[in-house]
Each structure stands twice: as C-alpha cells, then as structure tokens.
mmCIF file with all atom_site columns, C-alpha atoms in Angstrom:
data_model
loop_
_atom_site.group_PDB
_atom_site.id
_atom_site.type_symbol
_atom_site.label_atom_id
_atom_site.label_alt_id
_atom_site.label_comp_id
_atom_site.label_asym_id
_atom_site.label_entity_id
_atom_site.label_seq_id
_atom_site.pdbx_PDB_ins_code
_atom_site.Cartn_x
_atom_site.Cartn_y
_atom_site.Cartn_z
_atom_site.occupancy
_atom_site.B_iso_or_equiv
_atom_site.pdbx_formal_charge
_atom_site.auth_seq_id
_atom_site.auth_comp_id
_atom_site.auth_asym_id
_atom_site.auth_atom_id
_atom_site.pdbx_PDB_model_num
ATOM 1   C CA . MET B 1 1   ? -68.050 -34.888 -48.529 1.00 97.00 ? 2   MET B CA 1
ATOM 2   C CA . GLN B 1 2   ? -66.127 -38.180 -48.620 1.00 98.00 ? 3   GLN B CA 1
ATOM 3   C CA . LEU B 1 3   ? -63.173 -39.245 -46.443 1.00 98.00 ? 4   LEU B CA 1
ATOM 4   C CA . ARG B 1 4   ? -60.816 -41.680 -48.016 1.00 98.00 ? 5   ARG B CA 1
ATOM 5   C CA . SER B 1 5   ? -59.320 -43.755 -45.151 1.00 98.00 ? 6   SER B CA 1
ATOM 6   C CA . SER B 1 6   ? -58.937 -47.274 -43.908 1.00 95.00 ? 7   SER B CA 1
ATOM 7   C CA . PRO B 1 7   ? -60.482 -48.960 -40.851 1.00 94.00 ? 8   PRO B CA 1
ATOM 8   C CA . ALA B 1 8   ? -57.226 -49.136 -38.844 1.00 95.00 ? 9   ALA B CA 1
ATOM 9   C CA . SER B 1 9   ? -55.698 -45.801 -39.752 1.00 97.00 ? 10  SER B CA 1
ATOM 10  C CA . PRO B 1 10  ? -55.087 -43.677 -36.635 1.00 98.00 ? 11  PRO B CA 1
ATOM 11  C CA . PHE B 1 11  ? -54.851 -40.593 -38.848 1.00 98.00 ? 12  PHE B CA 1
ATOM 12  C CA . GLY B 1 12  ? -58.215 -41.357 -40.385 1.00 98.00 ? 13  GLY B CA 1
ATOM 13  C CA . ARG B 1 13  ? -59.667 -41.924 -36.943 1.00 98.00 ? 14  ARG B CA 1
ATOM 14  C CA . LYS B 1 14  ? -58.449 -38.444 -35.905 1.00 98.00 ? 15  LYS B CA 1
ATOM 15  C CA . VAL B 1 15  ? -60.472 -36.933 -38.707 1.00 98.00 ? 16  VAL B CA 1
ATOM 16  C CA . LYS B 1 16  ? -63.590 -38.973 -37.921 1.00 98.00 ? 17  LYS B CA 1
ATOM 17  C CA . ILE B 1 17  ? -63.523 -37.857 -34.306 1.00 98.00 ? 18  ILE B CA 1
ATOM 18  C CA . GLY B 1 18  ? -62.856 -34.266 -35.381 1.00 98.00 ? 19  GLY B CA 1
ATOM 19  C CA . ALA B 1 19  ? -65.749 -34.354 -37.771 1.00 98.00 ? 20  ALA B CA 1
ATOM 20  C CA . ALA B 1 20  ? -68.061 -35.748 -35.074 1.00 98.00 ? 21  ALA B CA 1
ATOM 21  C CA . LEU B 1 21  ? -67.000 -33.009 -32.617 1.00 98.00 ? 22  LEU B CA 1
ATOM 22  C CA . CYS B 1 22  ? -67.481 -30.333 -35.243 1.00 98.00 ? 23  CYS B CA 1
ATOM 23  C CA . GLY B 1 23  ? -70.809 -31.637 -36.395 1.00 98.00 ? 24  GLY B CA 1
ATOM 24  C CA . VAL B 1 24  ? -69.653 -32.201 -39.994 1.00 97.00 ? 25  VAL B CA 1
ATOM 25  C CA . ALA B 1 25  ? -71.019 -35.219 -41.777 1.00 97.00 ? 26  ALA B CA 1
ATOM 26  C CA . LEU B 1 26  ? -68.600 -37.366 -43.773 1.00 97.00 ? 27  LEU B CA 1
ATOM 27  C CA . ASP B 1 27  ? -69.131 -40.436 -45.958 1.00 97.00 ? 28  ASP B CA 1
ATOM 28  C CA . ILE B 1 28  ? -66.264 -42.858 -45.331 1.00 97.00 ? 29  ILE B CA 1
ATOM 29  C CA . VAL B 1 29  ? -64.871 -44.544 -48.458 1.00 97.00 ? 30  VAL B CA 1
ATOM 30  C CA . TRP B 1 30  ? -62.173 -47.103 -47.754 1.00 96.00 ? 31  TRP B CA 1
ATOM 31  C CA . ALA B 1 31  ? -58.863 -46.791 -49.639 1.00 97.00 ? 32  ALA B CA 1
ATOM 32  C CA . ASP B 1 32  ? -56.108 -49.309 -50.310 1.00 94.00 ? 33  ASP B CA 1
ATOM 33  C CA . THR B 1 33  ? -52.779 -47.405 -50.201 1.00 93.00 ? 34  THR B CA 1
ATOM 34  C CA . SER B 1 34  ? -50.921 -50.391 -51.610 1.00 90.00 ? 35  SER B CA 1
ATOM 35  C CA . ASP B 1 35  ? -53.173 -50.730 -54.694 1.00 94.00 ? 36  ASP B CA 1
ATOM 36  C CA . PRO B 1 36  ? -51.802 -48.718 -57.713 1.00 94.00 ? 37  PRO B CA 1
ATOM 37  C CA . GLY B 1 37  ? -55.278 -48.944 -59.226 1.00 95.00 ? 38  GLY B CA 1
ATOM 38  C CA . ASP B 1 38  ? -56.985 -47.237 -56.281 1.00 96.00 ? 39  ASP B CA 1
ATOM 39  C CA . SER B 1 39  ? -58.289 -43.766 -57.210 1.00 97.00 ? 40  SER B CA 1
ATOM 40  C CA . LEU B 1 40  ? -56.640 -42.433 -54.037 1.00 97.00 ? 41  LEU B CA 1
ATOM 41  C CA . ARG B 1 41  ? -53.426 -41.797 -56.004 1.00 96.00 ? 42  ARG B CA 1
ATOM 42  C CA . SER B 1 42  ? -55.286 -39.272 -58.259 1.00 96.00 ? 43  SER B CA 1
ATOM 43  C CA . GLN B 1 43  ? -56.949 -37.720 -55.172 1.00 97.00 ? 44  GLN B CA 1
ATOM 44  C CA . ASN B 1 44  ? -53.722 -37.414 -53.201 1.00 97.00 ? 45  ASN B CA 1
ATOM 45  C CA . PRO B 1 45  ? -50.532 -37.667 -55.365 1.00 96.00 ? 46  PRO B CA 1
ATOM 46  C CA . LEU B 1 46  ? -48.734 -39.105 -52.351 1.00 96.00 ? 47  LEU B CA 1
ATOM 47  C CA . GLY B 1 47  ? -51.211 -41.987 -52.165 1.00 96.00 ? 48  GLY B CA 1
ATOM 48  C CA . LYS B 1 48  ? -51.645 -41.413 -48.439 1.00 96.00 ? 49  LYS B CA 1
ATOM 49  C CA . ILE B 1 49  ? -54.708 -41.349 -46.230 1.00 97.00 ? 50  ILE B CA 1
ATOM 50  C CA . PRO B 1 50  ? -56.738 -39.645 -45.088 1.00 98.00 ? 51  PRO B CA 1
ATOM 51  C CA . ALA B 1 51  ? -57.938 -37.520 -47.942 1.00 98.00 ? 52  ALA B CA 1
ATOM 52  C CA . LEU B 1 52  ? -61.027 -35.386 -47.909 1.00 98.00 ? 53  LEU B CA 1
ATOM 53  C CA . LEU B 1 53  ? -63.016 -35.104 -51.171 1.00 98.00 ? 54  LEU B CA 1
ATOM 54  C CA . ARG B 1 54  ? -65.206 -32.087 -51.672 1.00 97.00 ? 55  ARG B CA 1
ATOM 55  C CA . GLU B 1 55  ? -67.637 -31.724 -54.566 1.00 95.00 ? 56  GLU B CA 1
ATOM 56  C CA . GLY B 1 56  ? -66.321 -29.305 -57.164 1.00 96.00 ? 57  GLY B CA 1
ATOM 57  C CA . LYS B 1 57  ? -63.229 -28.385 -55.027 1.00 97.00 ? 58  LYS B CA 1
ATOM 58  C CA . ALA B 1 58  ? -59.713 -29.672 -54.670 1.00 97.00 ? 59  ALA B CA 1
ATOM 59  C CA . PRO B 1 59  ? -59.075 -32.585 -52.223 1.00 98.00 ? 60  PRO B CA 1
ATOM 60  C CA . VAL B 1 60  ? -57.733 -31.786 -48.782 1.00 98.00 ? 61  VAL B CA 1
ATOM 61  C CA . PHE B 1 61  ? -54.977 -33.805 -47.182 1.00 97.00 ? 62  PHE B CA 1
ATOM 62  C CA . ASP B 1 62  ? -53.659 -34.917 -44.805 1.00 94.00 ? 63  ASP B CA 1
ATOM 63  C CA . SER B 1 63  ? -55.074 -35.131 -41.238 1.00 98.00 ? 64  SER B CA 1
ATOM 64  C CA . PRO B 1 64  ? -53.797 -31.810 -39.743 1.00 98.00 ? 65  PRO B CA 1
ATOM 65  C CA . VAL B 1 65  ? -55.023 -29.833 -42.766 1.00 98.00 ? 66  VAL B CA 1
ATOM 66  C CA . ILE B 1 66  ? -58.376 -31.721 -42.836 1.00 98.00 ? 67  ILE B CA 1
ATOM 67  C CA . LEU B 1 67  ? -58.901 -30.972 -39.127 1.00 98.00 ? 68  LEU B CA 1
ATOM 68  C CA . GLU B 1 68  ? -58.128 -27.324 -39.832 1.00 98.00 ? 69  GLU B CA 1
ATOM 69  C CA . PHE B 1 69  ? -60.719 -27.418 -42.585 1.00 98.00 ? 70  PHE B CA 1
ATOM 70  C CA . LEU B 1 70  ? -63.285 -29.028 -40.262 1.00 98.00 ? 71  LEU B CA 1
ATOM 71  C CA . ASP B 1 71  ? -62.630 -26.372 -37.607 1.00 98.00 ? 72  ASP B CA 1
ATOM 72  C CA . ILE B 1 72  ? -63.235 -23.637 -40.163 1.00 98.00 ? 73  ILE B CA 1
ATOM 73  C CA . GLU B 1 73  ? -66.473 -25.400 -41.349 1.00 97.00 ? 74  GLU B CA 1
ATOM 74  C CA . ALA B 1 74  ? -67.661 -25.301 -37.754 1.00 97.00 ? 75  ALA B CA 1
ATOM 75  C CA . GLY B 1 75  ? -67.012 -21.554 -37.493 1.00 97.00 ? 76  GLY B CA 1
ATOM 76  C CA . GLY B 1 76  ? -63.556 -21.705 -35.879 1.00 97.00 ? 77  GLY B CA 1
ATOM 77  C CA . GLY B 1 77  ? -62.502 -22.484 -32.334 1.00 98.00 ? 78  GLY B CA 1
ATOM 78  C CA . CYS B 1 78  ? -64.226 -25.844 -32.370 1.00 98.00 ? 79  CYS B CA 1
ATOM 79  C CA . ILE B 1 79  ? -61.240 -28.215 -32.119 1.00 98.00 ? 80  ILE B CA 1
ATOM 80  C CA . ILE B 1 80  ? -58.395 -25.748 -32.599 1.00 98.00 ? 81  ILE B CA 1
ATOM 81  C CA . PRO B 1 81  ? -58.037 -22.795 -30.240 1.00 98.00 ? 82  PRO B CA 1
ATOM 82  C CA . ALA B 1 82  ? -58.438 -19.585 -32.119 1.00 96.00 ? 83  ALA B CA 1
ATOM 83  C CA . ALA B 1 83  ? -55.229 -17.831 -31.169 1.00 94.00 ? 84  ALA B CA 1
ATOM 84  C CA . GLY B 1 84  ? -52.349 -17.382 -28.730 1.00 95.00 ? 85  GLY B CA 1
ATOM 85  C CA . GLU B 1 85  ? -50.417 -19.903 -26.731 1.00 96.00 ? 86  GLU B CA 1
ATOM 86  C CA . ALA B 1 86  ? -53.383 -22.249 -26.524 1.00 96.00 ? 87  ALA B CA 1
ATOM 87  C CA . ARG B 1 87  ? -53.463 -22.588 -30.267 1.00 97.00 ? 88  ARG B CA 1
ATOM 88  C CA . ILE B 1 88  ? -49.651 -23.173 -30.535 1.00 97.00 ? 89  ILE B CA 1
ATOM 89  C CA . ALA B 1 89  ? -49.798 -25.733 -27.703 1.00 97.00 ? 90  ALA B CA 1
ATOM 90  C CA . ALA B 1 90  ? -52.629 -27.709 -29.290 1.00 98.00 ? 91  ALA B CA 1
ATOM 91  C CA . LEU B 1 91  ? -50.956 -27.775 -32.715 1.00 98.00 ? 92  LEU B CA 1
ATOM 92  C CA . THR B 1 92  ? -47.581 -28.767 -31.142 1.00 98.00 ? 93  THR B CA 1
ATOM 93  C CA . GLN B 1 93  ? -49.268 -31.561 -29.257 1.00 98.00 ? 94  GLN B CA 1
ATOM 94  C CA . GLN B 1 94  ? -50.952 -32.693 -32.437 1.00 98.00 ? 95  GLN B CA 1
ATOM 95  C CA . ALA B 1 95  ? -47.551 -32.813 -34.159 1.00 98.00 ? 96  ALA B CA 1
ATOM 96  C CA . LEU B 1 96  ? -46.105 -34.872 -31.268 1.00 98.00 ? 97  LEU B CA 1
ATOM 97  C CA . ALA B 1 97  ? -48.976 -37.343 -31.404 1.00 98.00 ? 98  ALA B CA 1
ATOM 98  C CA . ASP B 1 98  ? -48.631 -37.586 -35.210 1.00 98.00 ? 99  ASP B CA 1
ATOM 99  C CA . GLY B 1 99  ? -45.000 -38.357 -34.737 1.00 98.00 ? 100 GLY B CA 1
ATOM 100 C CA . ILE B 1 100 ? -45.809 -41.175 -32.349 1.00 98.00 ? 101 ILE B CA 1
ATOM 101 C CA . MET B 1 101 ? -48.238 -42.601 -34.873 1.00 98.00 ? 102 MET B CA 1
ATOM 102 C CA . ASP B 1 102 ? -45.778 -42.297 -37.713 1.00 97.00 ? 103 ASP B CA 1
ATOM 103 C CA . ALA B 1 103 ? -43.063 -44.090 -35.725 1.00 98.00 ? 104 ALA B CA 1
ATOM 104 C CA . ALA B 1 104 ? -45.481 -46.856 -34.719 1.00 97.00 ? 105 ALA B CA 1
ATOM 105 C CA . LEU B 1 105 ? -46.684 -47.281 -38.256 1.00 96.00 ? 106 LEU B CA 1
ATOM 106 C CA . LEU B 1 106 ? -43.176 -47.641 -39.526 1.00 95.00 ? 107 LEU B CA 1
ATOM 107 C CA . GLN B 1 107 ? -42.522 -50.410 -37.057 1.00 95.00 ? 108 GLN B CA 1
ATOM 108 C CA . VAL B 1 108 ? -45.643 -52.227 -38.305 1.00 93.00 ? 109 VAL B CA 1
ATOM 109 C CA . TYR B 1 109 ? -44.621 -51.727 -41.970 1.00 87.00 ? 110 TYR B CA 1
ATOM 110 C CA . GLU B 1 110 ? -41.124 -53.067 -41.280 1.00 84.00 ? 111 GLU B CA 1
ATOM 111 C CA . VAL B 1 111 ? -42.625 -56.384 -40.293 1.00 83.00 ? 112 VAL B CA 1
ATOM 112 C CA . ARG B 1 112 ? -45.463 -56.306 -42.850 1.00 81.00 ? 113 ARG B CA 1
ATOM 113 C CA . HIS B 1 113 ? -43.411 -55.361 -45.918 1.00 76.00 ? 114 HIS B CA 1
ATOM 114 C CA . ARG B 1 114 ? -39.918 -56.686 -45.374 1.00 77.00 ? 115 ARG B CA 1
ATOM 115 C CA . ALA B 1 115 ? -38.741 -60.274 -45.245 1.00 78.00 ? 116 ALA B CA 1
ATOM 116 C CA . GLU B 1 116 ? -37.308 -61.180 -41.843 1.00 80.00 ? 117 GLU B CA 1
ATOM 117 C CA . ASN B 1 117 ? -33.758 -61.281 -43.126 1.00 81.00 ? 118 ASN B CA 1
ATOM 118 C CA . GLU B 1 118 ? -34.117 -57.775 -44.569 1.00 84.00 ? 119 GLU B CA 1
ATOM 119 C CA . ARG B 1 119 ? -35.371 -56.081 -41.381 1.00 79.00 ? 120 ARG B CA 1
ATOM 120 C CA . SER B 1 120 ? -33.148 -53.653 -39.466 1.00 88.00 ? 121 SER B CA 1
ATOM 121 C CA . PRO B 1 121 ? -33.444 -54.064 -35.641 1.00 89.00 ? 122 PRO B CA 1
ATOM 122 C CA . LYS B 1 122 ? -31.486 -50.806 -35.241 1.00 91.00 ? 123 LYS B CA 1
ATOM 123 C CA . TRP B 1 123 ? -33.959 -48.955 -37.348 1.00 89.00 ? 124 TRP B CA 1
ATOM 124 C CA . VAL B 1 124 ? -36.923 -50.422 -35.525 1.00 91.00 ? 125 VAL B CA 1
ATOM 125 C CA . GLU B 1 125 ? -35.242 -49.542 -32.198 1.00 94.00 ? 126 GLU B CA 1
ATOM 126 C CA . ASN B 1 126 ? -34.919 -45.927 -33.459 1.00 95.00 ? 127 ASN B CA 1
ATOM 127 C CA . GLN B 1 127 ? -38.656 -45.751 -34.244 1.00 96.00 ? 128 GLN B CA 1
ATOM 128 C CA . ALA B 1 128 ? -39.572 -47.330 -30.896 1.00 97.00 ? 129 ALA B CA 1
ATOM 129 C CA . GLY B 1 129 ? -37.418 -44.686 -29.237 1.00 98.00 ? 130 GLY B CA 1
ATOM 130 C CA . LYS B 1 130 ? -39.505 -41.928 -30.843 1.00 98.00 ? 131 LYS B CA 1
ATOM 131 C CA . VAL B 1 131 ? -42.691 -43.561 -29.439 1.00 98.00 ? 132 VAL B CA 1
ATOM 132 C CA . THR B 1 132 ? -41.172 -43.819 -25.921 1.00 98.00 ? 133 THR B CA 1
ATOM 133 C CA . ARG B 1 133 ? -39.907 -40.245 -25.892 1.00 98.00 ? 134 ARG B CA 1
ATOM 134 C CA . GLY B 1 134 ? -43.261 -38.977 -27.134 1.00 98.00 ? 135 GLY B CA 1
ATOM 135 C CA . LEU B 1 135 ? -45.172 -40.898 -24.481 1.00 98.00 ? 136 LEU B CA 1
ATOM 136 C CA . ASP B 1 136 ? -42.736 -39.616 -21.837 1.00 98.00 ? 137 ASP B CA 1
ATOM 137 C CA . ALA B 1 137 ? -43.388 -36.053 -22.936 1.00 98.00 ? 138 ALA B CA 1
ATOM 138 C CA . PHE B 1 138 ? -47.145 -36.438 -22.804 1.00 98.00 ? 139 PHE B CA 1
ATOM 139 C CA . ALA B 1 139 ? -47.008 -38.179 -19.422 1.00 98.00 ? 140 ALA B CA 1
ATOM 140 C CA . ALA B 1 140 ? -44.940 -35.331 -18.024 1.00 98.00 ? 141 ALA B CA 1
ATOM 141 C CA . ALA B 1 141 ? -47.293 -32.637 -19.479 1.00 98.00 ? 142 ALA B CA 1
ATOM 142 C CA . LEU B 1 142 ? -50.768 -33.758 -20.323 1.00 97.00 ? 143 LEU B CA 1
ATOM 143 C CA . PRO B 1 143 ? -52.668 -31.703 -22.873 1.00 96.00 ? 144 PRO B CA 1
ATOM 144 C CA . ALA B 1 144 ? -54.457 -28.903 -21.195 1.00 92.00 ? 145 ALA B CA 1
ATOM 145 C CA . ARG B 1 145 ? -58.243 -28.899 -21.407 1.00 88.00 ? 146 ARG B CA 1
ATOM 146 C CA . GLY B 1 146 ? -60.142 -25.928 -22.788 1.00 89.00 ? 147 GLY B CA 1
ATOM 147 C CA . GLY B 1 147 ? -59.619 -23.266 -25.436 1.00 94.00 ? 148 GLY B CA 1
ATOM 148 C CA . VAL B 1 148 ? -62.217 -24.802 -27.768 1.00 98.00 ? 149 VAL B CA 1
ATOM 149 C CA . SER B 1 149 ? -65.953 -25.234 -27.911 1.00 98.00 ? 150 SER B CA 1
ATOM 150 C CA . ALA B 1 150 ? -65.799 -29.008 -28.408 1.00 98.00 ? 151 ALA B CA 1
ATOM 151 C CA . PRO B 1 151 ? -64.918 -31.336 -25.551 1.00 97.00 ? 152 PRO B CA 1
ATOM 152 C CA . ALA B 1 152 ? -61.409 -31.879 -26.935 1.00 98.00 ? 153 ALA B CA 1
ATOM 153 C CA . HIS B 1 153 ? -58.818 -30.137 -29.176 1.00 98.00 ? 154 HIS B CA 1
ATOM 154 C CA . VAL B 1 154 ? -56.622 -31.512 -31.895 1.00 98.00 ? 155 VAL B CA 1
ATOM 155 C CA . GLY B 1 155 ? -53.758 -32.256 -29.516 1.00 98.00 ? 156 GLY B CA 1
ATOM 156 C CA . GLU B 1 156 ? -55.977 -34.409 -27.290 1.00 98.00 ? 157 GLU B CA 1
ATOM 157 C CA . ILE B 1 157 ? -57.591 -36.114 -30.287 1.00 98.00 ? 158 ILE B CA 1
ATOM 158 C CA . GLY B 1 158 ? -54.138 -36.970 -31.651 1.00 98.00 ? 159 GLY B CA 1
ATOM 159 C CA . LEU B 1 159 ? -52.903 -38.367 -28.385 1.00 98.00 ? 160 LEU B CA 1
ATOM 160 C CA . ALA B 1 160 ? -56.059 -40.537 -27.974 1.00 98.00 ? 161 ALA B CA 1
ATOM 161 C CA . CYS B 1 161 ? -55.642 -41.918 -31.498 1.00 98.00 ? 162 CYS B CA 1
ATOM 162 C CA . ALA B 1 162 ? -51.989 -42.613 -30.943 1.00 98.00 ? 163 ALA B CA 1
ATOM 163 C CA . LEU B 1 163 ? -52.696 -44.519 -27.760 1.00 98.00 ? 164 LEU B CA 1
ATOM 164 C CA . GLY B 1 164 ? -55.538 -46.331 -29.506 1.00 98.00 ? 165 GLY B CA 1
ATOM 165 C CA . TYR B 1 165 ? -53.195 -47.418 -32.274 1.00 98.00 ? 166 TYR B CA 1
ATOM 166 C CA . LEU B 1 166 ? -50.632 -48.666 -29.832 1.00 98.00 ? 167 LEU B CA 1
ATOM 167 C CA . ASP B 1 167 ? -53.435 -50.719 -28.213 1.00 98.00 ? 168 ASP B CA 1
ATOM 168 C CA . LEU B 1 168 ? -54.351 -52.082 -31.622 1.00 97.00 ? 169 LEU B CA 1
ATOM 169 C CA . ARG B 1 169 ? -50.939 -52.978 -32.998 1.00 96.00 ? 170 ARG B CA 1
ATOM 170 C CA . PHE B 1 170 ? -48.783 -53.404 -29.920 1.00 97.00 ? 171 PHE B CA 1
ATOM 171 C CA . ALA B 1 171 ? -51.240 -55.106 -27.554 1.00 96.00 ? 172 ALA B CA 1
ATOM 172 C CA . GLY B 1 172 ? -51.333 -52.102 -25.249 1.00 97.00 ? 173 GLY B CA 1
ATOM 173 C CA . ALA B 1 173 ? -47.839 -52.706 -23.975 1.00 97.00 ? 174 ALA B CA 1
ATOM 174 C CA . TRP B 1 174 ? -47.516 -48.996 -23.259 1.00 98.00 ? 175 TRP B CA 1
ATOM 175 C CA . ARG B 1 175 ? -50.102 -49.147 -20.463 1.00 98.00 ? 176 ARG B CA 1
ATOM 176 C CA . ALA B 1 176 ? -47.856 -50.759 -17.872 1.00 98.00 ? 177 ALA B CA 1
ATOM 177 C CA . GLY B 1 177 ? -45.372 -47.895 -17.981 1.00 98.00 ? 178 GLY B CA 1
ATOM 178 C CA . TYR B 1 178 ? -47.823 -44.985 -18.257 1.00 98.00 ? 179 TYR B CA 1
ATOM 179 C CA . PRO B 1 179 ? -50.690 -45.146 -15.674 1.00 98.00 ? 180 PRO B CA 1
ATOM 180 C CA . VAL B 1 180 ? -51.157 -41.404 -15.970 1.00 98.00 ? 181 VAL B CA 1
ATOM 181 C CA . LEU B 1 181 ? -51.936 -41.871 -19.684 1.00 98.00 ? 182 LEU B CA 1
ATOM 182 C CA . VAL B 1 182 ? -54.175 -44.811 -19.010 1.00 98.00 ? 183 VAL B CA 1
ATOM 183 C CA . ASP B 1 183 ? -56.251 -42.564 -16.745 1.00 98.00 ? 184 ASP B CA 1
ATOM 184 C CA . TRP B 1 184 ? -56.179 -39.734 -19.231 1.00 98.00 ? 185 TRP B CA 1
ATOM 185 C CA . LEU B 1 185 ? -57.396 -41.958 -22.021 1.00 98.00 ? 186 LEU B CA 1
ATOM 186 C CA . ALA B 1 186 ? -60.302 -43.257 -19.938 1.00 98.00 ? 187 ALA B CA 1
ATOM 187 C CA . ASP B 1 187 ? -61.322 -39.681 -19.246 1.00 98.00 ? 188 ASP B CA 1
ATOM 188 C CA . PHE B 1 188 ? -61.019 -38.736 -22.926 1.00 98.00 ? 189 PHE B CA 1
ATOM 189 C CA . ALA B 1 189 ? -63.175 -41.688 -23.937 1.00 98.00 ? 190 ALA B CA 1
ATOM 190 C CA . ALA B 1 190 ? -65.815 -40.723 -21.399 1.00 98.00 ? 191 ALA B CA 1
ATOM 191 C CA . ARG B 1 191 ? -66.089 -37.135 -22.677 1.00 97.00 ? 192 ARG B CA 1
ATOM 192 C CA . VAL B 1 192 ? -65.684 -37.960 -26.353 1.00 98.00 ? 193 VAL B CA 1
ATOM 193 C CA . PRO B 1 193 ? -68.043 -40.790 -27.343 1.00 98.00 ? 194 PRO B CA 1
ATOM 194 C CA . ALA B 1 194 ? -66.712 -40.622 -30.963 1.00 98.00 ? 195 ALA B CA 1
ATOM 195 C CA . PHE B 1 195 ? -63.476 -42.293 -29.625 1.00 98.00 ? 196 PHE B CA 1
ATOM 196 C CA . GLU B 1 196 ? -65.315 -45.548 -28.933 1.00 98.00 ? 197 GLU B CA 1
ATOM 197 C CA . ALA B 1 197 ? -67.572 -45.194 -31.944 1.00 97.00 ? 198 ALA B CA 1
ATOM 198 C CA . THR B 1 198 ? -64.483 -45.066 -34.192 1.00 98.00 ? 199 THR B CA 1
ATOM 199 C CA . ARG B 1 199 ? -62.665 -47.906 -32.610 1.00 96.00 ? 200 ARG B CA 1
ATOM 200 C CA . PRO B 1 200 ? -61.116 -50.066 -35.386 1.00 93.00 ? 201 PRO B CA 1
ATOM 201 C CA . PRO B 1 201 ? -61.772 -53.790 -35.645 1.00 88.00 ? 202 PRO B CA 1
ATOM 202 C CA . ALA B 1 202 ? -59.227 -55.942 -33.744 1.00 78.00 ? 203 ALA B CA 1
#
C-alpha cells in the first residue's frame, strides 16, 4: 500500500505512526497539493493528504478513516478502543487534535499564500484562539492511557502530532504555557519510538 503525504504534514505523520503501531507496512509517496498535475487529485478529489492507495481497491482518505482502516487491518482494538466510552473518548480527542492542526495549518497558509496587505489579522486571531482553547482542554484533561493493544490510541497520536506541528511551524511557543503537555509529549515520545522516527525536517 502507498501513502500519499508530504514530509511536514501532521496528518500524514498521524498515519505513519498509526501504521507503525499496527504493524502495517506503507510505502510513502510524496504529494504536492498545490500542483494541479499531481495524481493526488485523481486519488482524492479534494486534493488533500494523506490518501492511502490500495491495489485493486478504492483509495482511503483522510487521516481518521485511514487510521480506522489500519486498526481493522491489525484485527481491531490496536489504536482505537473497540467499544464504549473509551472508544468515544479516543475519537473525540482525535477530532480535537485534528482541529488544532487544521487551525495551525490555516495560520501558516495565510502567510504562505496571501500577500501581506491581503492578510486578515482578525481571521488569524480566530484560528489561534482555536489552538489555544484546544491546548487548554488537553492540558485540563490529558488523554487516558489504555483501551488499545498498542502503546497509544488515536487521540494520543493526534495530540502528539499537533504538538509536533506547533514545534515545527511556531517554534514551540506553546511550551512555555503548557508544562503538563511538555511532560506528556516527552512520555509519549518515550513509549512510541515512531514519533521520533517520523519527525519532519526542520
């Protein structure tokens, strides 16, 4: 199977970590979401990454669905709790982490794709507020361990990738205000070697 992604994508990193934890081998094929000639647009009509390509079967996208697929491939209960409140909690935490990453990406894109005189400080502030509220929520209630056979579930994987992306694109400014998350991330990295192995280039 092939994973279309890019080196810095936190959503692609989620999938690479999930695949490692579930023991599913993936070939990584880089994609350029801004290139209309990239075959990604025929693999995912939205032109978004990550997208998982399976021989003779329809592509799977995006990261939450791919992680669900990987969990099924591993027999279930690997990175997503099988049932009950543990499952709902992990999936909700994944959604919160994805929202943090979306808001962070939109701030990056505002600078990358808009001329300075076209940028909206109010809009950027709105996105930054989502990141702050998301981090506040995680700091107040860290993801619970357990419920899966792997060392981490999708909510934890998502949070780690969100914090990693904030380190990459925002120089780790979050760290000063969230020592509990700094400690949590260090613990996650220690028990999930794939986190360091998938670290994007600076």
